[in-house]
Amino acid sequence: MIADDTYSHRRNLPHLEKSHKTYFVTFCAFRRYELPPVARDVVLSHLGRAHGIAYALYAAVVMPDHVHLIIAPYESLTLGRVMQLIKGSSAFYVNQRLHRAGPLWQHESFDHILRSSESVTAKSDYILQNPVRAGLVARSGDYPWIWRWWPAG
């Protein structure tokens, strides 16, 4: 596990990883491959499958060629490991479902720790509006590839 305030260099970008933090993460399809609807179904399903086991997933939106997450890895896992799990399993099952081979995701992910002034709810609302800003739907609730969860309290 990476100690607090340590930068990890996965590929080219530095990634600040701290225990007990919530992250805003974006990762893109390899060569901006456009995920067909069935692939977006698979990705969203895999994101939700590990919620409550490996991480708390507050919000996710699977766009045609990228994914946004608000995620808090559980104590035993680093963000890097969580991203390996998410990208690896979703790529395997998307490729299987689409009868394709090869990379599905770019190696790099873009992430930042939510600052104390950034509300999980406000940042989640922001990413869930991404399909509206992209002109895919008129209201975010109309977009089928959205996950949202806010704990009680």
mmCIF file of C-alpha atoms in Angstrom:
data_model
loop_
_atom_site.group_PDB
_atom_site.id
_atom_site.type_symbol
_atom_site.label_atom_id
_atom_site.label_comp_id
_atom_site.label_asym_id
_atom_site.label_seq_id
_atom_site.Cartn_x
_atom_site.Cartn_y
_atom_site.Cartn_z
ATOM 1 C CA MET A 1 0.000 0.000 0.000
ATOM 2 C CA ILE A 2 1.219 3.473 -0.819
ATOM 3 C CA ALA A 3 1.802 5.712 2.177
ATOM 4 C CA ASP A 4 -0.086 8.989 2.583
ATOM 5 C CA ASP A 5 1.207 11.964 0.587
ATOM 6 C CA THR A 6 3.097 9.715 -1.814
ATOM 7 C CA TYR A 7 2.978 10.079 -5.547
ATOM 8 C CA SER A 8 2.642 6.937 -7.585
ATOM 9 C CA HIS A 9 3.692 7.096 -11.217
ATOM 10 C CA ARG A 10 1.496 4.746 -13.187
ATOM 11 C CA ARG A 11 2.631 5.332 -16.737
ATOM 12 C CA ASN A 12 3.140 9.061 -17.345
ATOM 13 C CA LEU A 13 1.003 10.966 -14.868
ATOM 14 C CA PRO A 14 1.636 11.213 -11.146
ATOM 15 C CA HIS A 15 -1.248 9.986 -9.012
ATOM 16 C CA LEU A 16 -1.561 11.153 -5.431
ATOM 17 C CA GLU A 17 -2.977 8.316 -3.358
ATOM 18 C CA LYS A 18 -4.142 8.671 0.215
ATOM 19 C CA SER A 19 -6.028 6.295 2.463
ATOM 20 C CA HIS A 20 -9.660 7.066 3.276
ATOM 21 C CA LYS A 21 -10.101 9.546 0.424
ATOM 22 C CA THR A 22 -12.679 9.975 -2.292
ATOM 23 C CA TYR A 23 -11.530 10.436 -5.878
ATOM 24 C CA PHE A 24 -12.884 11.910 -9.073
ATOM 25 C CA VAL A 25 -11.635 9.590 -11.856
ATOM 26 C CA THR A 26 -11.913 9.671 -15.627
ATOM 27 C CA PHE A 27 -10.678 6.974 -17.967
ATOM 28 C CA CYS A 28 -11.031 6.787 -21.735
ATOM 29 C CA ALA A 29 -11.550 4.065 -24.295
ATOM 30 C CA PHE A 30 -8.453 3.053 -26.218
ATOM 31 C CA ARG A 31 -8.100 5.237 -29.311
ATOM 32 C CA ARG A 32 -11.461 6.775 -28.320
ATOM 33 C CA TYR A 33 -13.258 3.603 -29.393
ATOM 34 C CA GLU A 34 -17.009 4.216 -29.205
ATOM 35 C CA LEU A 35 -18.595 1.783 -26.806
ATOM 36 C CA PRO A 36 -21.857 0.435 -28.209
ATOM 37 C CA PRO A 37 -24.839 0.373 -25.820
ATOM 38 C CA VAL A 38 -24.311 -3.291 -24.869
ATOM 39 C CA ALA A 39 -20.698 -2.495 -23.898
ATOM 40 C CA ARG A 40 -21.855 0.433 -21.752
ATOM 41 C CA ASP A 41 -24.289 -1.969 -20.044
ATOM 42 C CA VAL A 42 -21.425 -4.339 -19.249
ATOM 43 C CA VAL A 43 -19.162 -1.564 -17.927
ATOM 44 C CA LEU A 44 -21.878 -0.123 -15.676
ATOM 45 C CA SER A 45 -22.696 -3.595 -14.373
ATOM 46 C CA HIS A 46 -19.051 -4.247 -13.482
ATOM 47 C CA LEU A 47 -18.715 -0.894 -11.752
ATOM 48 C CA GLY A 48 -21.720 -1.671 -9.569
ATOM 49 C CA ARG A 49 -20.667 -5.251 -8.870
ATOM 50 C CA ALA A 50 -17.712 -4.272 -6.643
ATOM 51 C CA HIS A 51 -19.549 -1.423 -4.869
ATOM 52 C CA GLY A 52 -19.647 -2.260 -1.184
ATOM 53 C CA ILE A 53 -16.905 -4.880 -1.579
ATOM 54 C CA ALA A 54 -13.793 -3.104 -2.909
ATOM 55 C CA TYR A 55 -15.001 0.498 -2.880
ATOM 56 C CA ALA A 56 -17.845 2.902 -2.317
ATOM 57 C CA LEU A 57 -19.046 4.088 -5.715
ATOM 58 C CA TYR A 58 -20.939 7.336 -5.252
ATOM 59 C CA ALA A 59 -21.526 8.147 -8.913
ATOM 60 C CA ALA A 60 -20.564 6.897 -12.339
ATOM 61 C CA VAL A 61 -21.445 7.754 -15.892
ATOM 62 C CA VAL A 62 -20.415 5.583 -18.825
ATOM 63 C CA MET A 63 -20.179 7.850 -21.837
ATOM 64 C CA PRO A 64 -19.699 6.588 -25.408
ATOM 65 C CA ASP A 65 -15.897 6.800 -25.178
ATOM 66 C CA HIS A 66 -15.028 7.467 -21.524
ATOM 67 C CA VAL A 67 -16.117 6.899 -17.925
ATOM 68 C CA HIS A 68 -16.356 9.283 -14.949
ATOM 69 C CA LEU A 69 -16.399 8.014 -11.341
ATOM 70 C CA ILE A 70 -16.655 9.371 -7.830
ATOM 71 C CA ILE A 71 -15.123 6.518 -5.866
ATOM 72 C CA ALA A 72 -13.608 5.776 -2.455
ATOM 73 C CA PRO A 73 -11.446 2.625 -2.372
ATOM 74 C CA TYR A 74 -11.705 0.605 0.798
ATOM 75 C CA GLU A 75 -8.740 0.652 3.159
ATOM 76 C CA SER A 76 -7.086 -2.526 1.881
ATOM 77 C CA LEU A 77 -6.901 -1.290 -1.741
ATOM 78 C CA THR A 78 -5.124 1.562 -3.490
ATOM 79 C CA LEU A 79 -6.812 3.549 -6.222
ATOM 80 C CA GLY A 80 -4.345 2.035 -8.687
ATOM 81 C CA ARG A 81 -5.411 -1.491 -7.756
ATOM 82 C CA VAL A 82 -9.102 -0.570 -7.925
ATOM 83 C CA MET A 83 -8.601 0.870 -11.401
ATOM 84 C CA GLN A 84 -6.810 -2.319 -12.504
ATOM 85 C CA LEU A 85 -9.776 -4.354 -11.254
ATOM 86 C CA ILE A 86 -12.369 -2.128 -12.925
ATOM 87 C CA LYS A 87 -10.606 -1.745 -16.250
ATOM 88 C CA GLY A 88 -9.399 -5.343 -16.428
ATOM 89 C CA SER A 89 -12.700 -7.038 -15.674
ATOM 90 C CA SER A 90 -14.810 -4.677 -17.756
ATOM 91 C CA ALA A 91 -12.442 -5.021 -20.740
ATOM 92 C CA PHE A 92 -12.523 -8.815 -20.504
ATOM 93 C CA TYR A 93 -16.319 -8.998 -20.447
ATOM 94 C CA VAL A 94 -16.885 -6.278 -23.058
ATOM 95 C CA ASN A 95 -14.459 -7.992 -25.417
ATOM 96 C CA GLN A 96 -16.144 -11.330 -24.776
ATOM 97 C CA ARG A 97 -19.612 -9.890 -25.348
ATOM 98 C CA LEU A 98 -18.590 -8.058 -28.542
ATOM 99 C CA HIS A 99 -16.437 -10.919 -29.875
ATOM 100 C CA ARG A 100 -13.441 -8.621 -30.107
ATOM 101 C CA ALA A 101 -9.874 -8.690 -28.812
ATOM 102 C CA GLY A 102 -7.327 -6.123 -27.788
ATOM 103 C CA PRO A 103 -7.196 -3.223 -25.366
ATOM 104 C CA LEU A 104 -10.444 -1.511 -24.463
ATOM 105 C CA TRP A 105 -9.116 1.236 -22.173
ATOM 106 C CA GLN A 106 -6.218 3.646 -22.372
ATOM 107 C CA HIS A 107 -3.526 2.750 -19.857
ATOM 108 C CA GLU A 108 -3.733 6.081 -18.074
ATOM 109 C CA SER A 109 -6.561 7.345 -15.886
ATOM 110 C CA PHE A 110 -7.020 10.913 -14.736
ATOM 111 C CA ASP A 111 -7.824 11.349 -11.076
ATOM 112 C CA HIS A 112 -7.789 13.792 -8.225
ATOM 113 C CA ILE A 113 -8.663 13.592 -4.576
ATOM 114 C CA LEU A 114 -11.775 15.549 -3.714
ATOM 115 C CA ARG A 115 -10.800 18.454 -1.533
ATOM 116 C CA SER A 116 -12.716 19.058 1.680
ATOM 117 C CA SER A 117 -14.449 21.994 -0.022
ATOM 118 C CA GLU A 118 -15.689 19.695 -2.802
ATOM 119 C CA SER A 119 -18.901 17.971 -1.853
ATOM 120 C CA VAL A 120 -19.297 14.376 -3.030
ATOM 121 C CA THR A 121 -22.907 15.180 -3.868
ATOM 122 C CA ALA A 122 -22.047 18.324 -5.845
ATOM 123 C CA LYS A 123 -19.232 16.600 -7.773
ATOM 124 C CA SER A 124 -21.500 13.611 -8.423
ATOM 125 C CA ASP A 125 -24.227 15.910 -9.735
ATOM 126 C CA TYR A 126 -21.633 17.541 -11.988
ATOM 127 C CA ILE A 127 -20.468 14.284 -13.615
ATOM 128 C CA LEU A 128 -24.036 13.000 -13.948
ATOM 129 C CA GLN A 129 -24.809 16.066 -16.084
ATOM 130 C CA ASN A 130 -22.115 15.019 -18.591
ATOM 131 C CA PRO A 131 -24.602 13.320 -20.975
ATOM 132 C CA VAL A 132 -26.714 16.508 -20.976
ATOM 133 C CA ARG A 133 -23.694 18.727 -21.694
ATOM 134 C CA ALA A 134 -22.690 16.334 -24.507
ATOM 135 C CA GLY A 135 -26.157 16.651 -26.055
ATOM 136 C CA LEU A 136 -26.986 12.957 -25.635
ATOM 137 C CA VAL A 137 -30.123 13.547 -23.541
ATOM 138 C CA ALA A 138 -32.217 16.476 -22.323
ATOM 139 C CA ARG A 139 -32.168 15.343 -18.660
ATOM 140 C CA SER A 140 -29.550 13.254 -16.886
ATOM 141 C CA GLY A 141 -32.255 10.907 -15.617
ATOM 142 C CA ASP A 142 -32.931 9.923 -19.224
ATOM 143 C CA TYR A 143 -29.421 8.573 -19.721
ATOM 144 C CA PRO A 144 -29.356 4.814 -19.036
ATOM 145 C CA TRP A 145 -25.659 4.445 -18.109
ATOM 146 C CA ILE A 146 -25.631 6.282 -14.788
ATOM 147 C CA TRP A 147 -24.941 4.995 -11.286
ATOM 148 C CA ARG A 148 -25.647 7.055 -8.185
ATOM 149 C CA TRP A 149 -25.471 6.199 -4.514
ATOM 150 C CA TRP A 150 -25.402 8.422 -1.491
ATOM 151 C CA PRO A 151 -25.158 6.885 1.949
ATOM 152 C CA ALA A 152 -27.766 7.755 4.556
ATOM 153 C CA GLY A 153 -26.876 10.496 6.959
#
